[in-house]
PDB file of C-alpha atoms in Angstrom:
ATOM      1  CA  MET J   1       0.000   0.000   0.000  1.00 65.00           C
ATOM      2  CA  ASN J   2       1.278   3.444  -0.908  1.00 86.00           C
ATOM      3  CA  VAL J   3       0.230   5.131   2.320  1.00 92.00           C
ATOM      4  CA  GLU J   4       0.588   8.763   1.245  1.00 90.00           C
ATOM      5  CA  GLU J   5      -1.386   8.061  -1.920  1.00 88.00           C
ATOM      6  CA  THR J   6      -4.099   6.149  -0.063  1.00 90.00           C
ATOM      7  CA  ILE J   7      -4.580   8.928   2.498  1.00 92.00           C
ATOM      8  CA  LYS J   8      -4.849  11.472  -0.301  1.00 91.00           C
ATOM      9  CA  LYS J   9      -7.518   9.403  -2.048  1.00 90.00           C
ATOM     10  CA  LEU J  10      -9.540   9.201   1.167  1.00 93.00           C
ATOM     11  CA  ASN J  11     -10.259  12.935   0.907  1.00 94.00           C
ATOM     12  CA  LEU J  12     -10.815  13.219   4.637  1.00 97.00           C
ATOM     13  CA  LYS J  13     -12.570  16.034   6.429  1.00 97.00           C
ATOM     14  CA  PHE J  14     -10.564  16.773   9.548  1.00 98.00           C
ATOM     15  CA  ARG J  15     -12.549  18.525  12.254  1.00 98.00           C
ATOM     16  CA  ASP J  16     -11.423  20.921  14.932  1.00 97.00           C
ATOM     17  CA  ILE J  17     -11.679  18.742  18.051  1.00 97.00           C
ATOM     18  CA  ASP J  18     -10.319  20.072  21.338  1.00 96.00           C
ATOM     19  CA  GLY J  19      -7.978  22.288  19.349  1.00 95.00           C
ATOM     20  CA  GLU J  20      -6.557  19.602  17.034  1.00 97.00           C
ATOM     21  CA  ARG J  21      -7.306  18.561  13.449  1.00 98.00           C
ATOM     22  CA  LEU J  22      -8.801  15.104  13.894  1.00 98.00           C
ATOM     23  CA  ILE J  23     -11.099  12.498  12.404  1.00 98.00           C
ATOM     24  CA  LEU J  24     -13.173   9.912  14.260  1.00 98.00           C
ATOM     25  CA  ALA J  25     -12.008   6.307  14.324  1.00 98.00           C
ATOM     26  CA  ILE J  26     -14.573   3.637  15.180  1.00 98.00           C
ATOM     27  CA  THR J  27     -13.014   0.243  15.802  1.00 98.00           C
ATOM     28  CA  CYS J  28     -14.921  -3.042  15.519  1.00 97.00           C
ATOM     29  CA  ASP J  29     -13.917  -6.693  15.646  1.00 96.00           C
ATOM     30  CA  GLY J  30     -14.728  -9.257  12.960  1.00 94.00           C
ATOM     31  CA  ASN J  31     -18.020 -10.071  14.709  1.00 93.00           C
ATOM     32  CA  LYS J  32     -19.185  -6.458  14.308  1.00 93.00           C
ATOM     33  CA  ASN J  33     -18.807  -5.649  17.992  1.00 96.00           C
ATOM     34  CA  VAL J  34     -17.980  -1.975  18.432  1.00 97.00           C
ATOM     35  CA  LEU J  35     -14.855  -1.992  20.575  1.00 97.00           C
ATOM     36  CA  MET J  36     -14.133   1.708  20.944  1.00 98.00           C
ATOM     37  CA  VAL J  37     -14.162   5.108  19.329  1.00 98.00           C
ATOM     38  CA  ALA J  38     -11.152   7.407  19.388  1.00 98.00           C
ATOM     39  CA  PHE J  39      -9.493  10.123  17.323  1.00 98.00           C
ATOM     40  CA  MET J  40      -6.793  10.199  14.693  1.00 98.00           C
ATOM     41  CA  ASN J  41      -4.656  12.954  13.308  1.00 98.00           C
ATOM     42  CA  GLU J  42      -3.009  12.388   9.947  1.00 97.00           C
ATOM     43  CA  GLU J  43       0.114  10.946  11.584  1.00 97.00           C
ATOM     44  CA  ALA J  44      -1.900   8.350  13.537  1.00 98.00           C
ATOM     45  CA  LEU J  45      -3.612   7.237  10.343  1.00 97.00           C
ATOM     46  CA  LYS J  46      -0.292   7.073   8.529  1.00 97.00           C
ATOM     47  CA  LYS J  47       1.306   4.970  11.290  1.00 97.00           C
ATOM     48  CA  THR J  48      -1.731   2.668  11.312  1.00 97.00           C
ATOM     49  CA  LEU J  49      -1.504   2.025   7.584  1.00 95.00           C
ATOM     50  CA  GLU J  50       2.275   1.705   7.595  1.00 95.00           C
ATOM     51  CA  THR J  51       2.469  -0.752  10.495  1.00 97.00           C
ATOM     52  CA  GLY J  52      -0.865  -2.579  10.144  1.00 97.00           C
ATOM     53  CA  TYR J  53      -1.617  -1.875  13.820  1.00 98.00           C
ATOM     54  CA  MET J  54      -4.013   0.732  15.199  1.00 98.00           C
ATOM     55  CA  HIS J  55      -2.599   4.090  16.307  1.00 98.00           C
ATOM     56  CA  TYR J  56      -4.719   6.925  17.678  1.00 98.00           C
ATOM     57  CA  TYR J  57      -4.227  10.489  18.825  1.00 98.00           C
ATOM     58  CA  SER J  58      -4.750  11.074  22.537  1.00 96.00           C
ATOM     59  CA  THR J  59      -6.420  14.441  23.182  1.00 96.00           C
ATOM     60  CA  SER J  60      -5.603  14.271  26.898  1.00 93.00           C
ATOM     61  CA  ARG J  61      -1.918  13.374  26.498  1.00 94.00           C
ATOM     62  CA  LYS J  62      -1.659  15.347  23.257  1.00 95.00           C
ATOM     63  CA  LYS J  63       0.342  12.693  21.456  1.00 96.00           C
ATOM     64  CA  LEU J  64       0.268   9.759  19.118  1.00 97.00           C
ATOM     65  CA  TRP J  65      -0.656   6.548  20.841  1.00 96.00           C
ATOM     66  CA  ARG J  66      -0.087   2.979  19.669  1.00 97.00           C
ATOM     67  CA  LYS J  67      -3.034   0.976  20.982  1.00 98.00           C
ATOM     68  CA  GLY J  68      -1.725  -1.684  23.378  1.00 97.00           C
ATOM     69  CA  GLU J  69       1.740  -0.150  23.685  1.00 95.00           C
ATOM     70  CA  GLU J  70       1.590  -0.667  27.448  1.00 94.00           C
ATOM     71  CA  SER J  71      -1.068  -3.358  27.926  1.00 95.00           C
ATOM     72  CA  GLY J  72      -0.097  -5.525  24.974  1.00 97.00           C
ATOM     73  CA  ASN J  73      -3.727  -5.420  23.812  1.00 97.00           C
ATOM     74  CA  VAL J  74      -2.873  -4.488  20.251  1.00 98.00           C
ATOM     75  CA  GLN J  75      -5.321  -4.211  17.368  1.00 98.00           C
ATOM     76  CA  LYS J  76      -4.303  -5.685  14.034  1.00 98.00           C
ATOM     77  CA  LEU J  77      -5.940  -3.917  11.115  1.00 97.00           C
ATOM     78  CA  ILE J  78      -7.934  -6.149   8.773  1.00 96.00           C
ATOM     79  CA  LYS J  79      -9.790  -3.624   6.596  1.00 95.00           C
ATOM     80  CA  PHE J  80     -11.427  -0.224   6.851  1.00 96.00           C
ATOM     81  CA  TYR J  81     -14.247   1.919   5.522  1.00 96.00           C
ATOM     82  CA  ARG J  82     -14.870   5.646   5.139  1.00 96.00           C
ATOM     83  CA  ASP J  83     -18.218   7.284   5.760  1.00 96.00           C
ATOM     84  CA  CYS J  84     -20.101   9.509   3.334  1.00 96.00           C
ATOM     85  CA  ASP J  85     -18.900  12.855   4.657  1.00 95.00           C
ATOM     86  CA  GLY J  86     -15.309  11.762   5.264  1.00 97.00           C
ATOM     87  CA  ASP J  87     -14.923  12.738   8.909  1.00 98.00           C
ATOM     88  CA  ALA J  88     -14.940   9.145  10.177  1.00 98.00           C
ATOM     89  CA  LEU J  89     -13.294   5.809   9.441  1.00 98.00           C
ATOM     90  CA  LEU J  90     -14.532   2.393  10.552  1.00 97.00           C
ATOM     91  CA  PHE J  91     -11.714  -0.062  11.215  1.00 98.00           C
ATOM     92  CA  ILE J  92     -12.166  -3.823  11.421  1.00 97.00           C
ATOM     93  CA  VAL J  93      -9.465  -5.287  13.636  1.00 98.00           C
ATOM     94  CA  GLU J  94      -8.283  -8.431  15.310  1.00 98.00           C
ATOM     95  CA  GLN J  95      -8.333  -7.461  18.991  1.00 97.00           C
ATOM     96  CA  LYS J  96      -5.758  -9.038  21.270  1.00 97.00           C
ATOM     97  CA  GLY J  97      -7.182  -9.344  24.796  1.00 96.00           C
ATOM     98  CA  VAL J  98      -9.585  -6.547  25.682  1.00 96.00           C
ATOM     99  CA  ALA J  99     -10.046  -3.123  24.105  1.00 96.00           C
ATOM    100  CA  CYS J 100     -11.012  -1.149  27.212  1.00 95.00           C
ATOM    101  CA  HIS J 101      -8.511   0.094  29.758  1.00 93.00           C
ATOM    102  CA  GLU J 102     -11.078  -0.775  32.434  1.00 93.00           C
ATOM    103  CA  GLY J 103     -10.628  -4.450  31.556  1.00 93.00           C
ATOM    104  CA  TYR J 104     -13.766  -4.974  29.471  1.00 94.00           C
ATOM    105  CA  TYR J 105     -13.841  -6.307  25.945  1.00 95.00           C
ATOM    106  CA  SER J 106     -15.538  -3.175  24.628  1.00 96.00           C
ATOM    107  CA  CYS J 107     -15.369   0.387  25.911  1.00 96.00           C
ATOM    108  CA  PHE J 108     -19.173   0.497  25.563  1.00 96.00           C
ATOM    109  CA  HIS J 109     -19.879  -1.613  28.614  1.00 94.00           C
ATOM    110  CA  TYR J 110     -22.135   0.833  30.446  1.00 94.00           C
ATOM    111  CA  LYS J 111     -25.757   0.212  29.602  1.00 93.00           C
ATOM    112  CA  ILE J 112     -28.212   2.956  30.442  1.00 90.00           C
ATOM    113  CA  GLU J 113     -31.165   1.646  32.433  1.00 85.00           C
ATOM    114  CA  ASP J 114     -34.300   3.670  33.119  1.00 74.00           C
ATOM    115  CA  ASP J 115     -34.244   3.100  36.839  1.00 68.00           C
ATOM    116  CA  ASP J 116     -30.605   2.576  37.736  1.00 69.00           C
ATOM    117  CA  GLY J 117     -28.651   4.893  35.449  1.00 76.00           C
ATOM    118  CA  LEU J 118     -25.427   3.242  34.320  1.00 84.00           C
ATOM    119  CA  LYS J 119     -25.148  -0.513  34.679  1.00 86.00           C
ATOM    120  CA  ILE J 120     -21.965  -2.358  33.811  1.00 85.00           C
ATOM    121  CA  THR J 121     -22.732  -5.115  31.342  1.00 84.00           C
ATOM    122  CA  GLU J 122     -21.211  -7.052  28.515  1.00 80.00           C
ATOM    123  CA  GLU J 123     -24.528  -8.408  27.269  1.00 75.00           C
ATOM    124  CA  TYR J 124     -24.286  -6.832  23.861  1.00 72.00           C
ATOM    125  CA  TYR J 125     -20.847  -8.107  23.000  1.00 74.00           C
ATOM    126  CA  SER J 126     -19.772 -11.570  22.112  1.00 65.00           C
ATOM    127  CA  LYS J 127     -16.202 -12.664  21.655  1.00 59.00           C
ATOM    128  CA  GLY J 128     -17.235 -15.872  19.905  1.00 49.00           C
TER     129      GLY J 128
ATOM    130  CA  MET W   1     -37.709   7.720  31.974  1.00 65.00           C
ATOM    131  CA  ASN W   2     -36.840  10.916  33.812  1.00 86.00           C
ATOM    132  CA  VAL W   3     -34.747  12.419  31.036  1.00 92.00           C
ATOM    133  CA  GLU W   4     -33.036  15.180  33.003  1.00 90.00           C
ATOM    134  CA  GLU W   5     -32.086  12.713  35.732  1.00 88.00           C
ATOM    135  CA  THR W   6     -30.841  10.116  33.236  1.00 90.00           C
ATOM    136  CA  ILE W   7     -28.634  12.641  31.424  1.00 92.00           C
ATOM    137  CA  LYS W   8     -27.175  13.770  34.735  1.00 91.00           C
ATOM    138  CA  LYS W   9     -26.349  10.172  35.688  1.00 90.00           C
ATOM    139  CA  LEU W  10     -24.552   9.669  32.372  1.00 93.00           C
ATOM    140  CA  ASN W  11     -21.841  12.077  33.506  1.00 95.00           C
ATOM    141  CA  LEU W  12     -20.932  12.918  29.925  1.00 97.00           C
ATOM    142  CA  LYS W  13     -17.738  14.551  28.759  1.00 97.00           C
ATOM    143  CA  PHE W  14     -18.697  17.055  26.106  1.00 98.00           C
ATOM    144  CA  ARG W  15     -15.847  17.955  23.771  1.00 98.00           C
ATOM    145  CA  ASP W  16     -15.163  21.147  21.885  1.00 97.00           C
ATOM    146  CA  ILE W  17     -15.960  20.088  18.314  1.00 97.00           C
ATOM    147  CA  ASP W  18     -16.045  22.728  15.589  1.00 96.00           C
ATOM    148  CA  GLY W  19     -16.836  25.308  18.245  1.00 95.00           C
ATOM    149  CA  GLU W  20     -19.718  23.454  19.927  1.00 97.00           C
ATOM    150  CA  ARG W  21     -19.989  21.318  23.063  1.00 98.00           C
ATOM    151  CA  LEU W  22     -20.738  17.874  21.652  1.00 98.00           C
ATOM    152  CA  ILE W  23     -20.491  14.153  22.247  1.00 98.00           C
ATOM    153  CA  LEU W  24     -20.138  11.414  19.630  1.00 98.00           C
ATOM    154  CA  ALA W  25     -23.155   9.297  18.754  1.00 98.00           C
ATOM    155  CA  ILE W  26     -22.537   5.950  17.059  1.00 98.00           C
ATOM    156  CA  THR W  27     -25.692   4.358  15.727  1.00 98.00           C
ATOM    157  CA  CYS W  28     -26.067   0.632  15.031  1.00 97.00           C
ATOM    158  CA  ASP W  29     -28.960  -1.600  14.072  1.00 96.00           C
ATOM    159  CA  GLY W  30     -29.984  -4.734  15.959  1.00 94.00           C
ATOM    160  CA  ASN W  31     -27.648  -6.832  13.798  1.00 93.00           C
ATOM    161  CA  LYS W  32     -24.654  -4.796  14.993  1.00 93.00           C
ATOM    162  CA  ASN W  33     -24.202  -3.017  11.683  1.00 96.00           C
ATOM    163  CA  VAL W  34     -22.726   0.433  12.241  1.00 97.00           C
ATOM    164  CA  LEU W  35     -25.101   2.761  10.417  1.00 97.00           C
ATOM    165  CA  MET W  36     -23.528   6.150  11.055  1.00 98.00           C
ATOM    166  CA  VAL W  37     -21.681   8.375  13.464  1.00 98.00           C
ATOM    167  CA  ALA W  38     -22.805  11.908  14.223  1.00 98.00           C
ATOM    168  CA  PHE W  39     -22.742  14.459  17.028  1.00 98.00           C
ATOM    169  CA  MET W  40     -25.119  15.411  19.802  1.00 98.00           C
ATOM    170  CA  ASN W  41     -25.388  18.439  22.013  1.00 98.00           C
ATOM    171  CA  GLU W  42     -27.336  18.107  25.238  1.00 97.00           C
ATOM    172  CA  GLU W  43     -30.563  19.182  23.556  1.00 97.00           C
ATOM    173  CA  ALA W  44     -30.261  16.496  20.855  1.00 98.00           C
ATOM    174  CA  LEU W  45     -29.772  13.840  23.510  1.00 97.00           C
ATOM    175  CA  LYS W  46     -32.711  15.171  25.501  1.00 97.00           C
ATOM    176  CA  LYS W  47     -34.992  15.136  22.433  1.00 97.00           C
ATOM    177  CA  THR W  48     -33.845  11.617  21.583  1.00 97.00           C
ATOM    178  CA  LEU W  49     -34.704  10.299  25.036  1.00 96.00           C
ATOM    179  CA  GLU W  50     -37.973  12.221  25.249  1.00 95.00           C
ATOM    180  CA  THR W  51     -39.299  11.160  21.850  1.00 97.00           C
ATOM    181  CA  GLY W  52     -37.659   7.743  21.456  1.00 97.00           C
ATOM    182  CA  TYR W  53     -36.350   8.780  18.022  1.00 98.00           C
ATOM    183  CA  MET W  54     -32.780   9.768  17.172  1.00 98.00           C
ATOM    184  CA  HIS W  55     -31.923  13.467  17.054  1.00 98.00           C
ATOM    185  CA  TYR W  56     -28.459  14.804  16.273  1.00 98.00           C
ATOM    186  CA  TYR W  57     -26.720  18.150  16.095  1.00 98.00           C
ATOM    187  CA  SER W  58     -25.650  19.246  12.630  1.00 96.00           C
ATOM    188  CA  THR W  59     -22.307  21.043  12.714  1.00 96.00           C
ATOM    189  CA  SER W  60     -22.754  22.326   9.160  1.00 93.00           C
ATOM    190  CA  ARG W  61     -26.291  23.650   9.618  1.00 94.00           C
ATOM    191  CA  LYS W  62     -25.635  24.519  13.261  1.00 95.00           C
ATOM    192  CA  LYS W  63     -28.936  23.154  14.479  1.00 96.00           C
ATOM    193  CA  LEU W  64     -30.760  20.240  15.988  1.00 97.00           C
ATOM    194  CA  TRP W  65     -31.722  17.640  13.443  1.00 96.00           C
ATOM    195  CA  ARG W  66     -34.323  14.906  13.731  1.00 97.00           C
ATOM    196  CA  LYS W  67     -32.974  11.976  11.720  1.00 98.00           C
ATOM    197  CA  GLY W  68     -35.381  11.245   8.866  1.00 97.00           C
ATOM    198  CA  GLU W  69     -37.301  14.518   9.220  1.00 96.00           C
ATOM    199  CA  GLU W  70     -37.155  14.976   5.450  1.00 94.00           C
ATOM    200  CA  SER W  71     -36.497  11.474   4.110  1.00 95.00           C
ATOM    201  CA  GLY W  72     -38.781   9.604   6.490  1.00 97.00           C
ATOM    202  CA  ASN W  73     -35.858   7.300   7.343  1.00 97.00           C
ATOM    203  CA  VAL W  74     -36.309   7.626  11.074  1.00 98.00           C
ATOM    204  CA  GLN W  75     -34.386   5.708  13.720  1.00 98.00           C
ATOM    205  CA  LYS W  76     -36.342   4.310  16.654  1.00 98.00           C
ATOM    206  CA  LEU W  77     -34.225   4.017  19.784  1.00 97.00           C
ATOM    207  CA  ILE W  78     -34.076   0.547  21.327  1.00 96.00           C
ATOM    208  CA  LYS W  79     -31.292   0.896  23.902  1.00 95.00           C
ATOM    209  CA  PHE W  80     -28.010   2.657  24.386  1.00 96.00           C
ATOM    210  CA  TYR W  81     -24.582   2.387  25.972  1.00 96.00           C
ATOM    211  CA  ARG W  82     -21.952   4.831  27.222  1.00 96.00           C
ATOM    212  CA  ASP W  83     -18.242   4.313  26.770  1.00 97.00           C
ATOM    213  CA  CYS W  84     -15.625   4.365  29.510  1.00 96.00           C
ATOM    214  CA  ASP W  85     -14.579   7.990  29.167  1.00 95.00           C
ATOM    215  CA  GLY W  86     -18.064   9.357  28.603  1.00 97.00           C
ATOM    216  CA  ASP W  87     -17.517  11.249  25.352  1.00 98.00           C
ATOM    217  CA  ALA W  88     -19.474   8.769  23.230  1.00 98.00           C
ATOM    218  CA  LEU W  89     -22.795   6.932  23.236  1.00 98.00           C
ATOM    219  CA  LEU W  90     -23.660   3.843  21.205  1.00 97.00           C
ATOM    220  CA  PHE W  91     -27.319   3.713  20.182  1.00 98.00           C
ATOM    221  CA  ILE W  92     -29.080   0.577  19.015  1.00 97.00           C
ATOM    222  CA  VAL W  93     -31.943   1.555  16.727  1.00 98.00           C
ATOM    223  CA  GLU W  94     -34.580   0.212  14.416  1.00 98.00           C
ATOM    224  CA  GLN W  95     -33.673   1.853  11.108  1.00 97.00           C
ATOM    225  CA  LYS W  96     -36.498   2.689   8.714  1.00 97.00           C
ATOM    226  CA  GLY W  97     -35.227   2.509   5.122  1.00 96.00           C
ATOM    227  CA  VAL W  98     -31.603   3.518   4.779  1.00 96.00           C
ATOM    228  CA  ALA W  99     -29.381   5.521   7.127  1.00 97.00           C
ATOM    229  CA  CYS W 100     -27.214   7.281   4.544  1.00 95.00           C
ATOM    230  CA  HIS W 101     -28.339  10.341   2.593  1.00 93.00           C
ATOM    231  CA  GLU W 102     -26.521   8.844  -0.407  1.00 93.00           C
ATOM    232  CA  GLY W 103     -29.068   6.020  -0.455  1.00 93.00           C
ATOM    233  CA  TYR W 104     -26.986   3.279   1.178  1.00 94.00           C
ATOM    234  CA  TYR W 105     -27.992   1.316   4.235  1.00 95.00           C
ATOM    235  CA  SER W 106     -24.900   2.467   6.153  1.00 96.00           C
ATOM    236  CA  CYS W 107     -22.881   5.666   5.829  1.00 96.00           C
ATOM    237  CA  PHE W 108     -19.759   3.462   5.880  1.00 96.00           C
ATOM    238  CA  HIS W 109     -20.147   2.178   2.348  1.00 94.00           C
ATOM    239  CA  TYR W 110     -16.763   3.255   1.017  1.00 94.00           C
ATOM    240  CA  LYS W 111     -14.231   0.471   1.388  1.00 93.00           C
ATOM    241  CA  ILE W 112     -10.591   1.406   1.033  1.00 90.00           C
ATOM    242  CA  GLU W 113      -8.766  -0.810  -1.432  1.00 85.00           C
ATOM    243  CA  ASP W 114      -4.996  -0.858  -1.841  1.00 74.00           C
ATOM    244  CA  ASP W 115      -5.059  -0.319  -5.567  1.00 68.00           C
ATOM    245  CA  ASP W 116      -8.261   1.573  -6.271  1.00 69.00           C
ATOM    246  CA  GLY W 117      -8.709   3.922  -3.337  1.00 75.00           C
ATOM    247  CA  LEU W 118     -12.370   4.212  -2.415  1.00 84.00           C
ATOM    248  CA  LYS W 119     -14.723   1.525  -3.646  1.00 86.00           C
ATOM    249  CA  ILE W 120     -18.451   1.694  -3.028  1.00 85.00           C
ATOM    250  CA  THR W 121     -19.611  -1.507  -1.402  1.00 83.00           C
ATOM    251  CA  GLU W 122     -22.186  -2.852   0.982  1.00 79.00           C
ATOM    252  CA  GLU W 123     -20.355  -6.125   1.564  1.00 75.00           C
ATOM    253  CA  TYR W 124     -19.922  -5.604   5.267  1.00 72.00           C
ATOM    254  CA  TYR W 125     -23.515  -4.855   6.065  1.00 74.00           C
ATOM    255  CA  SER W 126     -26.450  -7.180   6.162  1.00 65.00           C
ATOM    256  CA  LYS W 127     -30.024  -6.091   6.636  1.00 59.00           C
ATOM    257  CA  GLY W 128     -31.130  -9.632   7.453  1.00 50.00           C
TER     258      GLY W 128
END
């Protein structure tokens, strides 16, 4: 893959998010479970395509971040899609271990219940 | 559902996106297909919970937007989840018709191919 050429063809629409030029990156596994959503600057996207492993931009630490660099829970890129307006990419990955830093498979493990507010659950996600 | 109370319990982290205070809203159908990603301000979330139909905030038109208000392709809310850092919600909906204004079931219908760049496809999504 010619990474520079591919990124150019994507014709992305970077948004101004917390003072940076970023796009949205939604990451799913091969069973269509949504694992997480994060941000990418152009460098994070470039590193992802060059290495075949997911890289994001951390708005809190203000730096490029290789997913799993500390935990070992890396995400191997399988394929990816762009949305119609070009401000978001959907990445299909092979997730090693869990995606969430709180130890859950998906970052979306809080279900909103009418009576109780947030309830921790993994009901929606299946690793199988 | 007491909407005000529920929103308070969510403890959301609104980000500064294109000059507005917004969260990310990822919308999926009951088969785990990712239909779209958009933004919500607090009012859009409130309207969504009050009416049971998805509302978003349009950054280009700078206003609240009821999904399907013109096309009729409304999204009925089934349930929703919050992610670990509170800047994103994942909504499971019943999608009427198609989600994308370009006429595709999902907004993520551009697959990135090594040789061709963007290729329009619906291979990843199944309505069944």
